[in-house]
Coordinates of C-alpha atoms in Angstrom, one line a residue:
X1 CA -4.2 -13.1 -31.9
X2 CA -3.6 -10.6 -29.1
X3 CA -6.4 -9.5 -27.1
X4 CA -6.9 -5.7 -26.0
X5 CA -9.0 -4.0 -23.3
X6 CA -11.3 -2.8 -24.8
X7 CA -11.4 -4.0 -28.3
X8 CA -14.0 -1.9 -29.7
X9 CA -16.0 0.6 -29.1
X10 CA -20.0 0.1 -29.4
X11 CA -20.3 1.7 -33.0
X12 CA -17.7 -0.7 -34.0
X13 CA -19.5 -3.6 -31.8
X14 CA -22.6 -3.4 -34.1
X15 CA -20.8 -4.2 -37.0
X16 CA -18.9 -7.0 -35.9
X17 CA -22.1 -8.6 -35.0
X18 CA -24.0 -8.1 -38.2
X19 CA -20.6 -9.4 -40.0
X20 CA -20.6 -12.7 -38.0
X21 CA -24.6 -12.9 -38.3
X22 CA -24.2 -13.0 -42.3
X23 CA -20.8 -15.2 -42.4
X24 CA -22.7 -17.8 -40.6
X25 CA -25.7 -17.4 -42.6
X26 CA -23.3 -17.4 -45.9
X27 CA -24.2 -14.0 -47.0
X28 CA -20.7 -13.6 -48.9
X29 CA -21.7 -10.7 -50.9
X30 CA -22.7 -8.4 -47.9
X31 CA -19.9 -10.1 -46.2
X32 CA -17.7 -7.6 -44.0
X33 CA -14.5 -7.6 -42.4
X34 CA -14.1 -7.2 -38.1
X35 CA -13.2 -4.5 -36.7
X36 CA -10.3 -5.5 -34.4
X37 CA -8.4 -2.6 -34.3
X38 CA -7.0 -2.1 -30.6
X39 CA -7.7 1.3 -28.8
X40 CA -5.2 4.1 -28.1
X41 CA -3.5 2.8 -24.3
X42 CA -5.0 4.8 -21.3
X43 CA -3.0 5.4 -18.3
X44 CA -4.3 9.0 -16.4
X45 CA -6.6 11.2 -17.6
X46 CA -7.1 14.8 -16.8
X47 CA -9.9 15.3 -18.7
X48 CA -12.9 13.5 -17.0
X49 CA -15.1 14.2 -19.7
X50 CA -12.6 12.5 -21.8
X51 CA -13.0 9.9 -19.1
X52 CA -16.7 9.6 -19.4
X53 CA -16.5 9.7 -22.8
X54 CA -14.3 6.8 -23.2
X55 CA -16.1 4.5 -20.6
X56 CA -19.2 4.9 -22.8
X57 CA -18.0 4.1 -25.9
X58 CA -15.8 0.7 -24.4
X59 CA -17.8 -0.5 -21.9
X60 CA -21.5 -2.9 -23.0
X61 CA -22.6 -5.8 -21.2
X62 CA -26.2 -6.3 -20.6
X63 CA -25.8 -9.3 -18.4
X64 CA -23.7 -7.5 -16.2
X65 CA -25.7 -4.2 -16.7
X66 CA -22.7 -2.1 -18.2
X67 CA -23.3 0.6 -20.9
X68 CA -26.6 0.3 -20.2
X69 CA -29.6 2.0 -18.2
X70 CA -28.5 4.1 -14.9
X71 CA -25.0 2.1 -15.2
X72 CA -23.5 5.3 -17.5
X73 CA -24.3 7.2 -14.5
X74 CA -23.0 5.5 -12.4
X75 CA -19.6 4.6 -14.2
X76 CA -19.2 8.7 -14.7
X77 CA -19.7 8.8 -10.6
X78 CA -16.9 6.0 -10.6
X79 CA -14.9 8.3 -13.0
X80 CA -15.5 11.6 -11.2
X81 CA -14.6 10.1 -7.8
X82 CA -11.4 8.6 -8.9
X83 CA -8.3 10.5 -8.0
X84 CA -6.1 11.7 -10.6
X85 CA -2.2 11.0 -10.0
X86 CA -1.3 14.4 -9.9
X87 CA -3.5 14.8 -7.4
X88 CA -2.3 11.5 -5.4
X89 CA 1.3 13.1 -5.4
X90 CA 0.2 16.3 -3.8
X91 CA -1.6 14.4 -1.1
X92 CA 1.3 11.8 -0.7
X93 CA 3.6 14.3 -0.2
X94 CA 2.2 17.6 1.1
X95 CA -0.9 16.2 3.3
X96 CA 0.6 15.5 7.1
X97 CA -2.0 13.2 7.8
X98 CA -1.9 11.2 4.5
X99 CA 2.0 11.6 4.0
X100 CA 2.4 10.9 7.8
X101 CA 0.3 7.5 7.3
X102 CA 2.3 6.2 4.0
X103 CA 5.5 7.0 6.5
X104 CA 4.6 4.5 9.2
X105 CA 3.2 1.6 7.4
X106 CA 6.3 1.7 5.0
X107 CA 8.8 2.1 8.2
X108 CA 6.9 -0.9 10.1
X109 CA 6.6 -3.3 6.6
X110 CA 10.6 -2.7 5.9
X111 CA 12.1 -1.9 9.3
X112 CA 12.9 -5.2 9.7
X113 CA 14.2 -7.5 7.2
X114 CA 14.4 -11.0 6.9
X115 CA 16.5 -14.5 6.1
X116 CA 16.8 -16.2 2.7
X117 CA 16.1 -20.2 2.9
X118 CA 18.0 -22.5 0.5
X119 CA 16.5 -26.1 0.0
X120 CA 18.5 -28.1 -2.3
X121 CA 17.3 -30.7 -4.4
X122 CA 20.9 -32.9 -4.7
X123 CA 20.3 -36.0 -2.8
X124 CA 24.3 -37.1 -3.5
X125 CA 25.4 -34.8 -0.5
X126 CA 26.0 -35.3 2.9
X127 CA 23.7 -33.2 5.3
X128 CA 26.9 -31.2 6.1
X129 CA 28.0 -30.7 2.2
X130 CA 24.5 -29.8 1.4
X131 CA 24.4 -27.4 4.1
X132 CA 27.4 -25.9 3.6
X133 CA 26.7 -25.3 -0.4
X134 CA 23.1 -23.9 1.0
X135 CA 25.1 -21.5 3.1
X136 CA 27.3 -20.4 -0.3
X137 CA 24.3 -19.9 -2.1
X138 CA 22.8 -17.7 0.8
X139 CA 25.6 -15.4 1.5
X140 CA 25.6 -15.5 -2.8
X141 CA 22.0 -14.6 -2.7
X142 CA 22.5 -11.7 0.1
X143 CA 25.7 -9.7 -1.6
X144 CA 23.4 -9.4 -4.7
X145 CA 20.4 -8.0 -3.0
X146 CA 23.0 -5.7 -1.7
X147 CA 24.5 -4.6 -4.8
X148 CA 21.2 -4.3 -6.2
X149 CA 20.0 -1.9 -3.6
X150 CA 16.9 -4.1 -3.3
X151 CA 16.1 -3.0 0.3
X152 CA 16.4 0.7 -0.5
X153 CA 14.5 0.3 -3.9
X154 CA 11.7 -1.3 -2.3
X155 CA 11.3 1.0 0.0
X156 CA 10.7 3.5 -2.3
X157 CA 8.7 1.2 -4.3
X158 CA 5.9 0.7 -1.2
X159 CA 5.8 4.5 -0.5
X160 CA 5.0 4.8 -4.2
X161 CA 2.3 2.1 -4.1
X162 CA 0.5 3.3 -1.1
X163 CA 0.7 7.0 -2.7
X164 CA -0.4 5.7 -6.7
X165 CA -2.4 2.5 -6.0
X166 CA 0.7 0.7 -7.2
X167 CA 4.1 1.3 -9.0
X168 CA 6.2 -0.5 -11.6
X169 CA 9.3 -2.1 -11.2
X170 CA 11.8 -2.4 -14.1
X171 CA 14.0 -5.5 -14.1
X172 CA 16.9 -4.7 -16.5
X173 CA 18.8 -7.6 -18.0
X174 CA 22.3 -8.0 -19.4
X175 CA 22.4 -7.0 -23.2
X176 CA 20.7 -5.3 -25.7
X177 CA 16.9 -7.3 -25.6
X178 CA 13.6 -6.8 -27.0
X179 CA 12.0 -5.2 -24.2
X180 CA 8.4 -6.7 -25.6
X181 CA 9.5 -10.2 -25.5
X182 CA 9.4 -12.6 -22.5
X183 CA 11.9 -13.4 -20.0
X184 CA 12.8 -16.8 -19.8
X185 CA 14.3 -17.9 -16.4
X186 CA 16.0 -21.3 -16.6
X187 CA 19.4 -23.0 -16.9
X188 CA 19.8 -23.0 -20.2
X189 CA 19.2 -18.6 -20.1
X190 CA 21.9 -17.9 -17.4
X191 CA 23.0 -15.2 -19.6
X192 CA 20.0 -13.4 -18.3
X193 CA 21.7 -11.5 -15.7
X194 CA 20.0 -9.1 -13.9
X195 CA 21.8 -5.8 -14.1
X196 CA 19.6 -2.9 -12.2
X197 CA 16.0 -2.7 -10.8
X198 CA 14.4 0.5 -11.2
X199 CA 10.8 2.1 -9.9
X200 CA 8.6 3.6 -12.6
X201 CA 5.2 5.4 -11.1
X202 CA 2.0 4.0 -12.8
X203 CA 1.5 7.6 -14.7
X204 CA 4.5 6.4 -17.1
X205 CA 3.1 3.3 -18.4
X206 CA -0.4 2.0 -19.2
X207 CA -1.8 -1.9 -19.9
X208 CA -1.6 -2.3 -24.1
X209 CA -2.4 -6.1 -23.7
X210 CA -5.1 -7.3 -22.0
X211 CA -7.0 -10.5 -21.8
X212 CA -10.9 -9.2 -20.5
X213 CA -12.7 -11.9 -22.7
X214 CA -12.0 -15.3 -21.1
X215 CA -12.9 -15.3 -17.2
X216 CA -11.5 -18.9 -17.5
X217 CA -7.9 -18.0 -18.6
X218 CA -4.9 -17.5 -15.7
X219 CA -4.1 -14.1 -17.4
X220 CA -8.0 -12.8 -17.2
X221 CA -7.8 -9.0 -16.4
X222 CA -4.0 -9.3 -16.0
X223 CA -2.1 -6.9 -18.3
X224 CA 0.8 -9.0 -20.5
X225 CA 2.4 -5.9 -22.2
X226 CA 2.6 -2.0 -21.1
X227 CA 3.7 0.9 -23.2
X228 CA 5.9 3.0 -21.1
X229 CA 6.6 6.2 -21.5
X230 CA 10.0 6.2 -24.1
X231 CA 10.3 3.0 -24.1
X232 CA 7.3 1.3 -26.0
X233 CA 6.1 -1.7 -25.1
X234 CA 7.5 -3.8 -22.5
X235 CA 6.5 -7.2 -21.3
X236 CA 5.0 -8.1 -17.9
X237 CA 8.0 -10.7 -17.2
X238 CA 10.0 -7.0 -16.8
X239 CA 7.7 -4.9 -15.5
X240 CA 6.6 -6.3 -12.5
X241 CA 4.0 -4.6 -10.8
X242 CA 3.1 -3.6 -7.0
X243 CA 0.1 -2.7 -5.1
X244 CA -1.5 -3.5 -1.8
X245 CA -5.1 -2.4 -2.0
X246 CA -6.5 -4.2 -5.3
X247 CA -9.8 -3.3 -6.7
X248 CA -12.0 -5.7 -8.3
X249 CA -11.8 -6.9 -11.7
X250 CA -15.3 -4.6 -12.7
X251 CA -13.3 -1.3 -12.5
X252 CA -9.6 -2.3 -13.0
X253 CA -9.5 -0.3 -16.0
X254 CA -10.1 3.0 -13.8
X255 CA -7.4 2.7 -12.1
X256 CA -4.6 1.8 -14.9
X257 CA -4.8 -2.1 -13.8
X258 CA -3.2 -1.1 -10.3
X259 CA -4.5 -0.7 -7.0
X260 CA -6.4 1.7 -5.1
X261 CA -4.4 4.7 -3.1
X262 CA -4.6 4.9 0.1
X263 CA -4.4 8.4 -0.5
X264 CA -8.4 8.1 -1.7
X265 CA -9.2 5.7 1.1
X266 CA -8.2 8.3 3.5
X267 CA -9.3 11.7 2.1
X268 CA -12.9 11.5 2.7
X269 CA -12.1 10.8 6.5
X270 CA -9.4 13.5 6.6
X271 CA -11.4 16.2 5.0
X272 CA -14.6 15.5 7.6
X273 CA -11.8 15.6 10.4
X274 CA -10.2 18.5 9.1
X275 CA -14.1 20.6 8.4
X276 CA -14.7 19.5 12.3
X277 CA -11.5 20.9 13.5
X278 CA -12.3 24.6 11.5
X279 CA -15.6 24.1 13.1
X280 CA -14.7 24.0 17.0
X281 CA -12.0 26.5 16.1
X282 CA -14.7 29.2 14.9
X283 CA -16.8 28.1 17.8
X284 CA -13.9 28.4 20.1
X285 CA -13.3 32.6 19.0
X286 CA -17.2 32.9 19.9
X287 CA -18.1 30.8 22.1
X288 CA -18.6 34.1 24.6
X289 CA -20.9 36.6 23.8
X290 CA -21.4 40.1 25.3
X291 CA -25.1 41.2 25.4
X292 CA -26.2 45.1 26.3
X293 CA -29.6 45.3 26.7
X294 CA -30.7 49.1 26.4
X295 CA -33.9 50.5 25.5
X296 CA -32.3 53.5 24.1
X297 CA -31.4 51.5 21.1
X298 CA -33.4 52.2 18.3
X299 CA -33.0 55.9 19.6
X300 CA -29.2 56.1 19.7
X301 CA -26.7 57.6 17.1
X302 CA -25.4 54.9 15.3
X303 CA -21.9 56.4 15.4
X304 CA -22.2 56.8 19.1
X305 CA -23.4 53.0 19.1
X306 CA -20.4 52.1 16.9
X307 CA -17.4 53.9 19.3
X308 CA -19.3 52.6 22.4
X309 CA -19.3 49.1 21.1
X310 CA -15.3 49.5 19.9
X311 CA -14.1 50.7 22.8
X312 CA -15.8 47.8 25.0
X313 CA -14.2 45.4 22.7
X314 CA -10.9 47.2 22.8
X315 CA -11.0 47.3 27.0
X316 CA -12.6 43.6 27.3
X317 CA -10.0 41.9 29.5
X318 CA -9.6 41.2 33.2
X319 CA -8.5 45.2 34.1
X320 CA -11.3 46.7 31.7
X321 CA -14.4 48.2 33.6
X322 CA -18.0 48.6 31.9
X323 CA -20.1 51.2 32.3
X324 CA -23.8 50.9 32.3
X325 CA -26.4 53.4 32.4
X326 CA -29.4 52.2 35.1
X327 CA -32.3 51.0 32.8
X328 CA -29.0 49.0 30.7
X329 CA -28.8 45.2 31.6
X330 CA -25.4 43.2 31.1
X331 CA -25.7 39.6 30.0
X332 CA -22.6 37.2 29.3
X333 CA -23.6 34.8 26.6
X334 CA -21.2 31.2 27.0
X335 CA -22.1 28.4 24.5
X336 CA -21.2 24.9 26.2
X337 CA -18.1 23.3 25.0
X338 CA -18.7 20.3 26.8
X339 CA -18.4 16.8 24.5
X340 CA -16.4 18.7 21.8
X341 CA -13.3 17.1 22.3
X342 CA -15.1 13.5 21.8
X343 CA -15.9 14.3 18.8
X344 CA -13.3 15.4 17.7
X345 CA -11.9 12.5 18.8
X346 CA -13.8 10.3 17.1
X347 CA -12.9 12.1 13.8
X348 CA -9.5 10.9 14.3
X349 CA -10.4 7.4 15.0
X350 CA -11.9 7.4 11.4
X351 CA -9.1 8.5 10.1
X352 CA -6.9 6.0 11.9
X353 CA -9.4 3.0 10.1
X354 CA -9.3 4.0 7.1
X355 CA -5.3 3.8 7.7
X356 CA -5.5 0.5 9.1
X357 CA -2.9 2.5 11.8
X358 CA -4.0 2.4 15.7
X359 CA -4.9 6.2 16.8
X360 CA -2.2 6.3 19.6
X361 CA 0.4 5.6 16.9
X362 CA -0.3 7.5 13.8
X363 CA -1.7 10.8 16.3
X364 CA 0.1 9.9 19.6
X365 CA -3.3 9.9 21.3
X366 CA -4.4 7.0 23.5
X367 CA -7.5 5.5 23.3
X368 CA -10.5 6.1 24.8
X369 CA -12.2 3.4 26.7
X370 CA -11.8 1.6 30.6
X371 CA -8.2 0.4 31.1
X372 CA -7.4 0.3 27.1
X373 CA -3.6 0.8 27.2
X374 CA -3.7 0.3 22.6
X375 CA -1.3 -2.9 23.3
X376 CA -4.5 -4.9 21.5
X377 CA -4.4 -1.8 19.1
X378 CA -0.7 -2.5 18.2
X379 CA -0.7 -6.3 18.1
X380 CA -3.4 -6.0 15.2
X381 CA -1.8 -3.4 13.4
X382 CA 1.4 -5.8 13.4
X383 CA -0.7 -8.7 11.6
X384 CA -1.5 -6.2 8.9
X385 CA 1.8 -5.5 8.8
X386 CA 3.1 -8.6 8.5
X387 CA -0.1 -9.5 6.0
X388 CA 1.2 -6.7 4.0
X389 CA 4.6 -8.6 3.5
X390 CA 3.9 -11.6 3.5
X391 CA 0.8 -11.0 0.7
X392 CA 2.3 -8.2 -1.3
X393 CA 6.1 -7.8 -0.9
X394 CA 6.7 -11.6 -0.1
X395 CA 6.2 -12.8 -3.7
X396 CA 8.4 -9.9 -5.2
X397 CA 11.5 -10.9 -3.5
X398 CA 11.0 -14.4 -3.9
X399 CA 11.0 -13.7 -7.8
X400 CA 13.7 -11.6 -7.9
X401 CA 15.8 -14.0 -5.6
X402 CA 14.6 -16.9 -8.1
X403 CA 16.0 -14.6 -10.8
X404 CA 19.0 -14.2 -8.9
X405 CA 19.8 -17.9 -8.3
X406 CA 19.3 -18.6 -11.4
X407 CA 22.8 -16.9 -12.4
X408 CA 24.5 -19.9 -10.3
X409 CA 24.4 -23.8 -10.6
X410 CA 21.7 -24.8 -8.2
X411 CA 18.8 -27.0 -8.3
X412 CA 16.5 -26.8 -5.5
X413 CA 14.2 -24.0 -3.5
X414 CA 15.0 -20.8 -2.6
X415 CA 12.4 -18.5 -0.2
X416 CA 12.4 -15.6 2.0
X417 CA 11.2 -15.0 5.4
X418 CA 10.4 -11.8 7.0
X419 CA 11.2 -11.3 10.9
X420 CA 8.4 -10.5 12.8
X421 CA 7.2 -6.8 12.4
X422 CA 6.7 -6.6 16.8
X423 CA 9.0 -5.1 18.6
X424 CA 9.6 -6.6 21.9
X425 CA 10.5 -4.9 25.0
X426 CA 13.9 -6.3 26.4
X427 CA 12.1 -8.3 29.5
X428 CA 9.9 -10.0 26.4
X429 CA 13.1 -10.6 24.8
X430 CA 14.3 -12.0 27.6
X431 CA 11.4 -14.4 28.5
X432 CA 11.4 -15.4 25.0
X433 CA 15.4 -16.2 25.2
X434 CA 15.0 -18.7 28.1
X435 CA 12.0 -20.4 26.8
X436 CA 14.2 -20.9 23.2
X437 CA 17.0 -22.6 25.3
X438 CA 15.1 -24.5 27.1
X439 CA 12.9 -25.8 24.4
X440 CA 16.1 -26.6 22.1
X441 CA 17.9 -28.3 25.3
X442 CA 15.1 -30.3 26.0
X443 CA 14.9 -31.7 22.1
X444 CA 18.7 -32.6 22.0
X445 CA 18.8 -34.4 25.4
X446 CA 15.6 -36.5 23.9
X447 CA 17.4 -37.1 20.5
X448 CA 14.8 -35.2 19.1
X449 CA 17.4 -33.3 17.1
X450 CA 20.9 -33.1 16.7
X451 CA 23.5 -30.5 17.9
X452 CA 24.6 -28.8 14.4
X453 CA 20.4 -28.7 14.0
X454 CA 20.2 -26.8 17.1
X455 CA 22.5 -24.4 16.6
X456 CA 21.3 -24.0 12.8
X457 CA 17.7 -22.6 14.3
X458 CA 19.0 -20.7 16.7
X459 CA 21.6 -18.8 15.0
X460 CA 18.5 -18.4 11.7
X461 CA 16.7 -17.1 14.5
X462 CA 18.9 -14.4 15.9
X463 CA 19.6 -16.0 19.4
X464 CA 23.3 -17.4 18.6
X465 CA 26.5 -15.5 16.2
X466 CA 26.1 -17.5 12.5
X467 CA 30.4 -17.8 13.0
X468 CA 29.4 -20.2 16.0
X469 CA 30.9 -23.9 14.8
X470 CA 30.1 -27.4 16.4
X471 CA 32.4 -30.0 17.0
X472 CA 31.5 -33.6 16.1
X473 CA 30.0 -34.8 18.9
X474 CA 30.4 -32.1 21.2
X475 CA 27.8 -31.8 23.6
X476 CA 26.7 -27.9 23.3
X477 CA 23.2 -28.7 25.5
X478 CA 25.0 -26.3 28.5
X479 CA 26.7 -23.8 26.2
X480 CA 23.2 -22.9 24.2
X481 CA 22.1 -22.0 28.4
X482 CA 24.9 -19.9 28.8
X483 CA 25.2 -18.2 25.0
X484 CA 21.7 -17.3 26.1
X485 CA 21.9 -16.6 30.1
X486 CA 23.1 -12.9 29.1
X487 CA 19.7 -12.0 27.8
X488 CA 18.6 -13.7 30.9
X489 CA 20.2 -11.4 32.7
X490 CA 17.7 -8.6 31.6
X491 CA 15.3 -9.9 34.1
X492 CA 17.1 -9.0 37.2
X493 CA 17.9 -5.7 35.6

């Protein structure tokens, strides 16, 4: 029987209980039938009443203290403070803070790419037969991620994810299939072949299958079918989702069973920033006052009072001249500015936070502090970065590659690795290049490893060309020194 989220409203819950009270106690003449109708899907609202109004109706669990006491309230607070997707596509896009932020952490997570891994499971082979086939099946794998446009699409993909709280991806299969039914990936479906992969934002589709009953299940809280927008319902094997902030399980349902935006993690920060800056700009346009005091006030024209005070405002400069009368006293009224700038400083290191970005790169500022030059700054917003791929848009490629390898004879294990996010300056590169050689010489001169071995890590990790061959038994100890000495080089540069 499928299960739905929610599947009834309270009204209806009522009588499903009194019908399961009296077919337990055999009542079969006031016997009734349950209520399992599903709900209408939900995917945006712009109606929060609506909203509210929904929530109250779906949502009762005493143990948990839902749609009950203060917890109405508190869900309508959840519901008002949520932020629509028409919304989170003006700030995505028009906000230069918010947009700005989206923009670097999708540049560092995709800037650099990676290296697919091949393991295969066919003991029969020679180590050089097995790597050879491994090498096929790579350069296989890496001309359909290319006609796919899987690099480009994901790109896109992240932007949307950080915008929405999380985007859709469309896998589109060879043929005319039922897009509600499961995809089955094995060696007996190779005629699934993966045709185009296409980004759908979360206000297109909405869950329409849910399992919220079972905590104990694997596919608790995990949607299994979404209607999409012209398309009906689709299955979860095709409509793989994507988002990096995840909320908990509590208040999935408020955010369309994605993520949270980062647009709404930042806005709170960027508004306060934002109120500060109009604040010290007002301040700034008044922070000097001209004071007259006359006792001929009360007793003056208040036309002649008027002109007199235009035309000192008009001739206020460094060539004006004031004219006092001898019982007149001129003050000059300056508010202190000292301090300001701290805090507005410390607006933007809020903001910064909340984008898990370091302040000198998302503002260009460098931190405040004794000798902080932001290089601790940058090496911990490189292990998000690389925690971003290697939590969210790790397992996505390794599914599609699995998809992908599937459309070939191969048994075995196929993985991807990102490079590391950090970009090294070239004296770095080069320190790093001599330890490499030296670590790999020292391994083959103690039979630690073989040649073809060597030269297989290095060229995987960048330092040697992948058309560099071995001869059998060729000793290559001296030319791995001097394929590397021109990086070496750097340091006498």
């Amino acid at each position: 029987m499928p299960k739905y989220y929610p599947t009834a409203p309270k009204n209806k819950i009522k009588d499903n209980i009194r019908a399961l009270y009296d077919f337990f106690l055999g009542r079969e003449q006031q016997k009734q039938t349950l209520n399992l109708s599903p709900l209408v899907s939900f995917a945006d609202s712009y109606d929060h009443k609506e909203w509210e109004k929904y929530f109250k109706d779906g949502w009762q669990n005493s143990y948990a203290n839902l749609g009950t006491g203060n917890s109405l309230m508190q869900h309508s607070q959840f519901i008002l403070q949520r932020i629509g997707y028409p919304e989170l596509a003006k700030l995505s896009s028009c906000d230069d803070i918010i947009s700005n932020a989206i923009d670097i952490l999708v540049r560092e997570c995709l800037s650099k790419w990676g290296h697919i891994n091949v393991e295969l499971n066919d003991d029969t082979l020679s180590d050089e037969a097995r790597q050879e086939k491994a090498n096929e099946i790579i350069e296989y794998l890496e001309n359909r991620l290319n006609d796919l446009n899987v690099r480009s699409l994901l790109y896109t993909a992240c932007k949307k994810a950080f915008g929405f709280g999380g985007v859709g991806i469309y896998l589109a299969f060879k043929g005319n299939q039922d897009l509600s039914k499961e995809v089955v990936i094995s060696n007996e479906t190779k005629d699934n072949k993966l045709i185009d992969i296409r980004v759908v934002e979360p206000w297109l589709f909405a869950p329409s299958e849910v399992n919220f009953s079972n905590p104990l299940e694997s596919d608790y809280m995990k949607p299994q079918k979404w209607y999409v927008t012209g398309a009906g319902m689709v299955h979860t094997s095709r409509l793989l989702t994507l988002q990096f902030f995840e909320v908990a399980d509590l208040i999935k349902p408020l955010y369309n069973f994605m993520g949270i935006s980062l647009c709404q993690l930042m806005l709170d920060k960027v508004k306060s920033a934002d109120s500060i800056r109009q604040s010290l700009s007002d301040m700034f346009l008044r922070f000097r006052t001209a004071i007259i005091k006359t006792p001929a006030l009360m007793s003056a024209d208040k036309e002649e009072l008027r002109q007199r005070i235009e035309i000192i405002n008009m001739s206020e400069n460094n060539f004006g001249k004031l004219i006092l009368r001898d019982d007149e006293e001129y003050i000059n009224s300056i508010t202190p500015i000292s301090g300001y700038d701290k805090i507005q400083a410390q607006a933007y290191e809020t903001i910064a936070a909340s984008a898990r970005i370091p302040i000198n790169k998302l503002f260009g500022q460098t931190p405040t502090g004794l000798n902080n030059s932001g290089a601790y700054d940058l090496q911990s917003f490189y292990d998000t970065i690389q925690g971003f791929q290697n939590t969210t848009i790790l397992p996505l490629i390794e599914k599609i590659l699995n998809i992908l390898a599937n459309e070939i004879d191969f048994e075995g294990v196929v993985s991807f690795e990102f490079e590391s996010p950090m970009k090294l300056s070239a004296l770095d590169e080069s320190n790093q290049a001599n330890l490499e050689a030296d670590f790999y010489t020292k391994l083959i001169n103690a039979g630690v490893i073989s040649q073809d071995e060597a030269l297989l890590e290095l060229q995987r990790k960048g330092f040697l060309d992948k058309n560099i061959n071995v001869s059998e038994g060729e000793d290559i100890g001296e030319d791995i020194q001097n394929a590397l000495s021109g990086l070496s080089d750097l340091d006498n540069g």
